[in-house]
PDB file of C-alpha atoms in Angstrom:
ATOM      1  CA  UNK A  71     203.686  17.213  94.332  1.00 72.00           C
ATOM      2  CA  UNK A  72     203.745  14.967  91.302  1.00 78.00           C
ATOM      3  CA  UNK A  73     207.006  14.096  89.560  1.00 88.00           C
ATOM      4  CA  UNK A  74     207.002  12.556  86.086  1.00 95.00           C
ATOM      5  CA  UNK A  75     210.055  10.954  84.535  1.00 96.00           C
ATOM      6  CA  UNK A  76     210.136  10.075  80.848  1.00 97.00           C
ATOM      7  CA  UNK A  77     212.503   7.775  78.959  1.00 97.00           C
ATOM      8  CA  UNK A  78     214.223   7.734  76.603  1.00 97.00           C
ATOM      9  CA  UNK A  79     214.972  11.360  75.825  1.00 96.00           C
ATOM     10  CA  UNK A  80     215.687  10.491  72.202  1.00 97.00           C
ATOM     11  CA  UNK A  81     214.592   7.508  70.131  1.00 98.00           C
ATOM     12  CA  UNK A  82     215.435   6.638  66.559  1.00 98.00           C
ATOM     13  CA  UNK A  83     213.660   3.842  64.701  1.00 98.00           C
ATOM     14  CA  UNK A  84     213.385   2.567  61.164  1.00 98.00           C
ATOM     15  CA  UNK A  85     210.141   3.168  59.326  1.00 98.00           C
ATOM     16  CA  UNK A  86     207.784   0.294  60.011  1.00 97.00           C
ATOM     17  CA  UNK A  87     209.318  -0.590  63.382  1.00 98.00           C
ATOM     18  CA  UNK A  88     207.591  -0.036  66.716  1.00 98.00           C
ATOM     19  CA  UNK A  89     208.453   2.699  69.206  1.00 98.00           C
ATOM     20  CA  UNK A  90     207.888   2.605  72.959  1.00 98.00           C
ATOM     21  CA  UNK A  91     208.158   5.554  75.326  1.00 98.00           C
ATOM     22  CA  UNK A  92     207.904   5.038  79.060  1.00 98.00           C
ATOM     23  CA  UNK A  93     206.925   7.325  81.928  1.00 98.00           C
ATOM     24  CA  UNK A  94     206.853   6.907  85.680  1.00 97.00           C
ATOM     25  CA  UNK A  95     204.978   9.054  88.164  1.00 96.00           C
ATOM     26  CA  UNK A  96     205.211   9.498  91.901  1.00 93.00           C
ATOM     27  CA  UNK A  97     201.753  10.576  93.119  1.00 91.00           C
ATOM     28  CA  UNK A  98     199.447   7.603  93.662  1.00 91.00           C
ATOM     29  CA  UNK A  99     196.481  10.004  93.498  1.00 90.00           C
ATOM     30  CA  UNK A 100     197.144  10.724  89.818  1.00 92.00           C
ATOM     31  CA  UNK A 101     194.214   9.499  87.774  1.00 92.00           C
ATOM     32  CA  UNK A 102     194.597  10.919  84.271  1.00 93.00           C
ATOM     33  CA  UNK A 103     197.476  10.277  81.874  1.00 96.00           C
ATOM     34  CA  UNK A 104     197.577  12.054  78.504  1.00 96.00           C
ATOM     35  CA  UNK A 105     200.153  11.953  75.742  1.00 98.00           C
ATOM     36  CA  UNK A 106     200.912  14.960  73.559  1.00 98.00           C
ATOM     37  CA  UNK A 107     202.752  15.135  70.249  1.00 98.00           C
ATOM     38  CA  UNK A 108     204.650  18.254  69.274  1.00 97.00           C
ATOM     39  CA  UNK A 109     205.945  18.591  65.747  1.00 96.00           C
ATOM     40  CA  UNK A 110     208.803  20.977  65.109  1.00 94.00           C
ATOM     41  CA  UNK A 111     207.672  24.561  65.595  1.00 92.00           C
ATOM     42  CA  UNK A 112     204.091  23.557  66.332  1.00 95.00           C
ATOM     43  CA  UNK A 113     201.834  23.402  69.360  1.00 96.00           C
ATOM     44  CA  UNK A 114     201.494  20.235  71.471  1.00 96.00           C
ATOM     45  CA  UNK A 115     198.483  18.179  70.431  1.00 96.00           C
ATOM     46  CA  UNK A 116     196.716  15.485  72.394  1.00 96.00           C
ATOM     47  CA  UNK A 117     197.054  12.097  70.711  1.00 97.00           C
ATOM     48  CA  UNK A 118     195.711   9.718  73.331  1.00 97.00           C
ATOM     49  CA  UNK A 119     194.814   9.685  77.008  1.00 95.00           C
ATOM     50  CA  UNK A 120     193.881   7.142  79.631  1.00 95.00           C
ATOM     51  CA  UNK A 121     192.225   7.259  83.010  1.00 91.00           C
ATOM     52  CA  UNK A 122     193.336   5.252  86.008  1.00 88.00           C
ATOM     53  CA  UNK A 123     190.376   2.864  85.879  1.00 88.00           C
ATOM     54  CA  UNK A 124     191.561   1.557  82.493  1.00 86.00           C
ATOM     55  CA  UNK A 125     194.653  -0.560  81.896  1.00 91.00           C
ATOM     56  CA  UNK A 126     195.027  -0.114  78.162  1.00 95.00           C
ATOM     57  CA  UNK A 127     193.646   2.030  75.366  1.00 94.00           C
ATOM     58  CA  UNK A 128     194.245   1.797  71.647  1.00 96.00           C
ATOM     59  CA  UNK A 129     193.629   4.143  68.729  1.00 95.00           C
ATOM     60  CA  UNK A 130     194.759   2.754  65.382  1.00 96.00           C
ATOM     61  CA  UNK A 131     198.580   2.545  65.533  1.00 97.00           C
ATOM     62  CA  UNK A 132     198.830   4.158  68.956  1.00 98.00           C
ATOM     63  CA  UNK A 133     198.267   2.483  72.296  1.00 98.00           C
ATOM     64  CA  UNK A 134     198.827   3.427  75.906  1.00 98.00           C
ATOM     65  CA  UNK A 135     199.218   1.032  78.826  1.00 97.00           C
ATOM     66  CA  UNK A 136     199.005   1.867  82.500  1.00 96.00           C
ATOM     67  CA  UNK A 137     200.355  -0.046  85.473  1.00 95.00           C
ATOM     68  CA  UNK A 138     198.974   1.681  88.578  1.00 93.00           C
ATOM     69  CA  UNK A 139     200.780  -0.601  90.987  1.00 93.00           C
ATOM     70  CA  UNK A 140     204.169   0.189  89.517  1.00 94.00           C
ATOM     71  CA  UNK A 141     203.154   3.792  88.726  1.00 95.00           C
ATOM     72  CA  UNK A 142     204.233   3.688  85.140  1.00 95.00           C
ATOM     73  CA  UNK A 143     202.587   4.096  81.773  1.00 97.00           C
ATOM     74  CA  UNK A 144     203.814   3.694  78.238  1.00 98.00           C
ATOM     75  CA  UNK A 145     203.077   4.880  74.716  1.00 98.00           C
ATOM     76  CA  UNK A 146     203.350   2.323  71.940  1.00 98.00           C
ATOM     77  CA  UNK A 147     203.449   3.305  68.278  1.00 98.00           C
ATOM     78  CA  UNK A 148     203.347   0.474  65.767  1.00 97.00           C
ATOM     79  CA  UNK A 149     204.252   0.548  62.069  1.00 98.00           C
ATOM     80  CA  UNK A 150     205.975   3.896  62.490  1.00 98.00           C
ATOM     81  CA  UNK A 151     205.955   6.379  59.634  1.00 97.00           C
ATOM     82  CA  UNK A 152     208.156   9.438  58.967  1.00 96.00           C
ATOM     83  CA  UNK A 153     205.260  11.722  59.970  1.00 96.00           C
ATOM     84  CA  UNK A 154     205.414  10.204  63.464  1.00 98.00           C
ATOM     85  CA  UNK A 155     208.715  12.072  63.931  1.00 98.00           C
ATOM     86  CA  UNK A 156     208.105  14.606  66.713  1.00 98.00           C
ATOM     87  CA  UNK A 157     208.610  15.231  70.401  1.00 97.00           C
ATOM     88  CA  UNK A 158     206.213  13.269  72.605  1.00 98.00           C
ATOM     89  CA  UNK A 159     205.275  14.353  76.117  1.00 97.00           C
ATOM     90  CA  UNK A 160     203.599  12.263  78.763  1.00 97.00           C
ATOM     91  CA  UNK A 161     201.764  13.814  81.681  1.00 96.00           C
ATOM     92  CA  UNK A 162     200.134  12.742  84.921  1.00 95.00           C
ATOM     93  CA  UNK A 163     197.310  14.616  86.570  1.00 91.00           C
ATOM     94  CA  UNK A 164     195.763  14.597  90.009  1.00 83.00           C
ATOM     95  CA  UNK A 165     192.852  16.989  90.547  1.00 76.00           C
ATOM     96  CA  UNK A 166     194.126  20.109  88.719  1.00 72.00           C
ATOM     97  CA  UNK A 167     197.814  19.414  89.156  1.00 81.00           C
ATOM     98  CA  UNK A 168     199.187  18.159  85.829  1.00 86.00           C
ATOM     99  CA  UNK A 169     202.896  17.510  85.450  1.00 91.00           C
ATOM    100  CA  UNK A 170     204.616  16.793  82.177  1.00 94.00           C
ATOM    101  CA  UNK A 171     207.601  14.630  81.420  1.00 95.00           C
ATOM    102  CA  UNK A 172     210.657  16.208  79.796  1.00 95.00           C
ATOM    103  CA  UNK A 173     209.778  14.801  76.382  1.00 96.00           C
ATOM    104  CA  UNK A 174     211.074  12.182  73.938  1.00 97.00           C
ATOM    105  CA  UNK A 175     212.341  13.174  70.525  1.00 97.00           C
ATOM    106  CA  UNK A 176     211.289  10.390  68.150  1.00 98.00           C
ATOM    107  CA  UNK A 177     212.931  10.173  64.738  1.00 98.00           C
ATOM    108  CA  UNK A 178     211.567   7.728  62.180  1.00 98.00           C
ATOM    109  CA  UNK A 179     214.060   7.063  59.427  1.00 96.00           C
ATOM    110  CA  UNK A 180     212.677   6.225  55.965  1.00 92.00           C
TER     111      UNK A 180
ATOM    112  CA  UNK B 161     186.864  27.049  63.809  1.00 79.00           C
ATOM    113  CA  UNK B 162     187.860  26.197  67.379  1.00 79.00           C
ATOM    114  CA  UNK B 163     190.897  28.244  68.327  1.00 91.00           C
ATOM    115  CA  UNK B 164     193.183  29.326  71.124  1.00 95.00           C
ATOM    116  CA  UNK B 165     194.833  32.504  69.906  1.00 96.00           C
ATOM    117  CA  UNK B 166     198.005  33.885  71.448  1.00 97.00           C
ATOM    118  CA  UNK B 167     199.642  37.175  70.656  1.00 97.00           C
ATOM    119  CA  UNK B 168     202.304  38.016  69.872  1.00 97.00           C
ATOM    120  CA  UNK B 169     204.013  34.945  68.332  1.00 97.00           C
ATOM    121  CA  UNK B 170     207.458  36.431  68.890  1.00 97.00           C
ATOM    122  CA  UNK B 171     208.573  39.083  71.333  1.00 97.00           C
ATOM    123  CA  UNK B 172     211.969  40.523  72.154  1.00 97.00           C
ATOM    124  CA  UNK B 173     212.120  42.854  75.120  1.00 96.00           C
ATOM    125  CA  UNK B 174     214.527  44.221  77.700  1.00 96.00           C
ATOM    126  CA  UNK B 175     214.819  43.510  81.388  1.00 97.00           C
ATOM    127  CA  UNK B 176     212.241  45.315  83.476  1.00 96.00           C
ATOM    128  CA  UNK B 177     209.890  46.416  80.714  1.00 97.00           C
ATOM    129  CA  UNK B 178     206.374  45.251  81.545  1.00 97.00           C
ATOM    130  CA  UNK B 179     204.690  43.084  78.939  1.00 97.00           C
ATOM    131  CA  UNK B 180     201.458  41.195  78.404  1.00 98.00           C
ATOM    132  CA  UNK B 181     200.904  38.096  76.304  1.00 98.00           C
ATOM    133  CA  UNK B 182     197.269  37.731  75.349  1.00 98.00           C
ATOM    134  CA  UNK B 183     195.326  34.485  75.076  1.00 98.00           C
ATOM    135  CA  UNK B 184     191.798  34.124  73.791  1.00 97.00           C
ATOM    136  CA  UNK B 185     189.640  31.052  73.117  1.00 96.00           C
ATOM    137  CA  UNK B 186     186.394  30.879  71.204  1.00 93.00           C
ATOM    138  CA  UNK B 187     185.136  27.564  72.597  1.00 90.00           C
ATOM    139  CA  UNK B 188     183.495  28.805  75.799  1.00 90.00           C
ATOM    140  CA  UNK B 189     185.930  26.706  77.846  1.00 91.00           C
ATOM    141  CA  UNK B 190     185.996  27.186  81.585  1.00 91.00           C
ATOM    142  CA  UNK B 191     189.522  25.930  82.221  1.00 92.00           C
ATOM    143  CA  UNK B 192     192.520  27.859  80.868  1.00 94.00           C
ATOM    144  CA  UNK B 193     196.211  27.683  81.733  1.00 94.00           C
ATOM    145  CA  UNK B 194     199.656  28.962  80.877  1.00 97.00           C
ATOM    146  CA  UNK B 195     202.793  26.858  80.398  1.00 97.00           C
ATOM    147  CA  UNK B 196     206.387  27.593  79.657  1.00 97.00           C
ATOM    148  CA  UNK B 197     208.508  25.188  77.652  1.00 96.00           C
ATOM    149  CA  UNK B 198     212.259  25.016  78.135  1.00 95.00           C
ATOM    150  CA  UNK B 199     214.669  22.465  76.603  1.00 90.00           C
ATOM    151  CA  UNK B 200     214.965  19.346  78.725  1.00 87.00           C
ATOM    152  CA  UNK B 201     212.260  20.474  81.146  1.00 90.00           C
ATOM    153  CA  UNK B 202     209.074  19.753  79.251  1.00 91.00           C
ATOM    154  CA  UNK B 203     206.046  21.922  79.898  1.00 94.00           C
ATOM    155  CA  UNK B 204     205.720  23.580  83.279  1.00 95.00           C
ATOM    156  CA  UNK B 205     202.503  25.166  84.420  1.00 93.00           C
ATOM    157  CA  UNK B 206     202.646  28.825  85.431  1.00 96.00           C
ATOM    158  CA  UNK B 207     199.020  29.622  86.354  1.00 96.00           C
ATOM    159  CA  UNK B 208     195.632  28.170  85.664  1.00 93.00           C
ATOM    160  CA  UNK B 209     192.049  29.319  85.909  1.00 93.00           C
ATOM    161  CA  UNK B 210     189.019  27.147  86.553  1.00 89.00           C
ATOM    162  CA  UNK B 211     186.575  29.903  85.618  1.00 89.00           C
ATOM    163  CA  UNK B 212     186.029  33.654  85.566  1.00 92.00           C
ATOM    164  CA  UNK B 213     187.693  35.407  88.516  1.00 94.00           C
ATOM    165  CA  UNK B 214     189.229  32.105  89.711  1.00 92.00           C
ATOM    166  CA  UNK B 215     192.996  31.723  89.257  1.00 95.00           C
ATOM    167  CA  UNK B 216     195.600  29.518  90.943  1.00 93.00           C
ATOM    168  CA  UNK B 217     199.351  29.123  90.906  1.00 94.00           C
ATOM    169  CA  UNK B 218     200.980  26.303  89.011  1.00 91.00           C
ATOM    170  CA  UNK B 219     204.529  25.002  89.399  1.00 90.00           C
ATOM    171  CA  UNK B 220     206.445  28.132  88.407  1.00 95.00           C
ATOM    172  CA  UNK B 221     204.330  31.249  89.123  1.00 97.00           C
ATOM    173  CA  UNK B 222     207.124  33.536  90.345  1.00 97.00           C
ATOM    174  CA  UNK B 223     207.457  36.658  88.222  1.00 97.00           C
ATOM    175  CA  UNK B 224     204.108  36.209  86.486  1.00 98.00           C
ATOM    176  CA  UNK B 225     200.561  37.458  86.956  1.00 98.00           C
ATOM    177  CA  UNK B 226     197.312  36.503  85.276  1.00 98.00           C
ATOM    178  CA  UNK B 227     193.740  37.695  85.255  1.00 97.00           C
ATOM    179  CA  UNK B 228     190.428  36.147  84.193  1.00 96.00           C
ATOM    180  CA  UNK B 229     187.885  38.904  83.921  1.00 97.00           C
ATOM    181  CA  UNK B 230     185.926  37.166  81.181  1.00 96.00           C
ATOM    182  CA  UNK B 231     185.705  33.551  80.116  1.00 94.00           C
ATOM    183  CA  UNK B 232     187.378  33.868  76.726  1.00 96.00           C
ATOM    184  CA  UNK B 233     190.524  35.791  77.763  1.00 97.00           C
ATOM    185  CA  UNK B 234     193.413  34.805  80.016  1.00 98.00           C
ATOM    186  CA  UNK B 235     196.358  37.216  79.647  1.00 98.00           C
ATOM    187  CA  UNK B 236     199.814  36.514  81.074  1.00 98.00           C
ATOM    188  CA  UNK B 237     201.543  39.530  82.568  1.00 98.00           C
ATOM    189  CA  UNK B 238     205.247  39.938  83.264  1.00 97.00           C
ATOM    190  CA  UNK B 239     205.554  43.019  85.446  1.00 96.00           C
ATOM    191  CA  UNK B 240     209.359  43.151  85.366  1.00 97.00           C
ATOM    192  CA  UNK B 241     210.733  40.558  82.941  1.00 97.00           C
ATOM    193  CA  UNK B 242     214.138  39.040  83.565  1.00 97.00           C
ATOM    194  CA  UNK B 243     216.404  36.993  81.256  1.00 97.00           C
ATOM    195  CA  UNK B 244     215.446  33.737  83.013  1.00 97.00           C
ATOM    196  CA  UNK B 245     211.925  34.243  81.683  1.00 98.00           C
ATOM    197  CA  UNK B 246     213.188  33.800  78.145  1.00 98.00           C
ATOM    198  CA  UNK B 247     211.142  30.815  77.025  1.00 98.00           C
ATOM    199  CA  UNK B 248     208.426  29.472  74.748  1.00 97.00           C
ATOM    200  CA  UNK B 249     205.014  30.105  76.283  1.00 98.00           C
ATOM    201  CA  UNK B 250     201.805  28.233  75.560  1.00 98.00           C
ATOM    202  CA  UNK B 251     198.276  29.047  76.562  1.00 97.00           C
ATOM    203  CA  UNK B 252     195.788  26.178  76.694  1.00 95.00           C
ATOM    204  CA  UNK B 253     192.128  25.585  77.373  1.00 94.00           C
ATOM    205  CA  UNK B 254     190.360  22.376  78.248  1.00 89.00           C
ATOM    206  CA  UNK B 255     187.766  20.619  76.187  1.00 74.00           C
ATOM    207  CA  UNK B 256     186.395  19.099  79.382  1.00 73.00           C
ATOM    208  CA  UNK B 257     184.421  21.331  81.708  1.00 65.00           C
ATOM    209  CA  UNK B 258     186.144  22.244  84.975  1.00 64.00           C
ATOM    210  CA  UNK B 259     189.161  19.976  84.388  1.00 75.00           C
ATOM    211  CA  UNK B 260     192.587  20.125  82.836  1.00 80.00           C
ATOM    212  CA  UNK B 261     191.894  17.147  80.612  1.00 85.00           C
ATOM    213  CA  UNK B 262     192.137  17.179  76.821  1.00 87.00           C
ATOM    214  CA  UNK B 263     194.062  20.442  76.650  1.00 91.00           C
ATOM    215  CA  UNK B 264     193.934  22.451  73.428  1.00 93.00           C
ATOM    216  CA  UNK B 265     197.051  24.588  73.035  1.00 95.00           C
ATOM    217  CA  UNK B 266     197.626  27.904  71.348  1.00 96.00           C
ATOM    218  CA  UNK B 267     200.410  28.369  68.789  1.00 96.00           C
ATOM    219  CA  UNK B 268     202.917  29.623  71.330  1.00 97.00           C
ATOM    220  CA  UNK B 269     204.794  32.842  72.070  1.00 98.00           C
ATOM    221  CA  UNK B 270     208.576  32.865  71.872  1.00 97.00           C
ATOM    222  CA  UNK B 271     209.799  35.444  74.369  1.00 98.00           C
ATOM    223  CA  UNK B 272     213.360  36.717  74.605  1.00 97.00           C
ATOM    224  CA  UNK B 273     214.325  38.992  77.492  1.00 97.00           C
ATOM    225  CA  UNK B 274     217.626  40.766  76.969  1.00 96.00           C
TER     226      UNK B 274
END
């Protein structure tokens, strides 16, 4: 089955800096890669997703890149703000098998 | 308002006492699933359902049961809870028909098994 590794487990940045979270996956059949944000005590919420036929997708300050050959994908957050502080989860999905990474706790310091 | 509603939000129980966590969605979604969240392990899928009367095991189905008798409801049943099932549980449904894409999560159920 799929195995997703996520790094780093914690990340602290200064407000206004960029943050990058990286994930690798093992199943070459995976074709859908979402990112979820979970604020403290809240439910995970989808922030961006990408399919395997696309190399990059951007939504305002958030972007995701996918390298199918290397089997890794990354979340990029630019101009970080304190409200970006949360736990971020990547996931990789093949058919109906979706596996999540262990999460990255992002702290944005004012 | 589009919602996935889980009940209860918090539950403390004892080993062996059967319990059910309910999940209901009002969006007419076909796909629903259950996850457990444990520190350092992310979200792990317990069971999922592609449609009414269709359920399948996820990564960690042992000790759990589900049913999908109607589209809106997908209850999670613990027949004989054990302490290792202490966890935060999330129900989710998919905005995309017949897929697990664009999951919409419920508010979660924090379960403690003593």
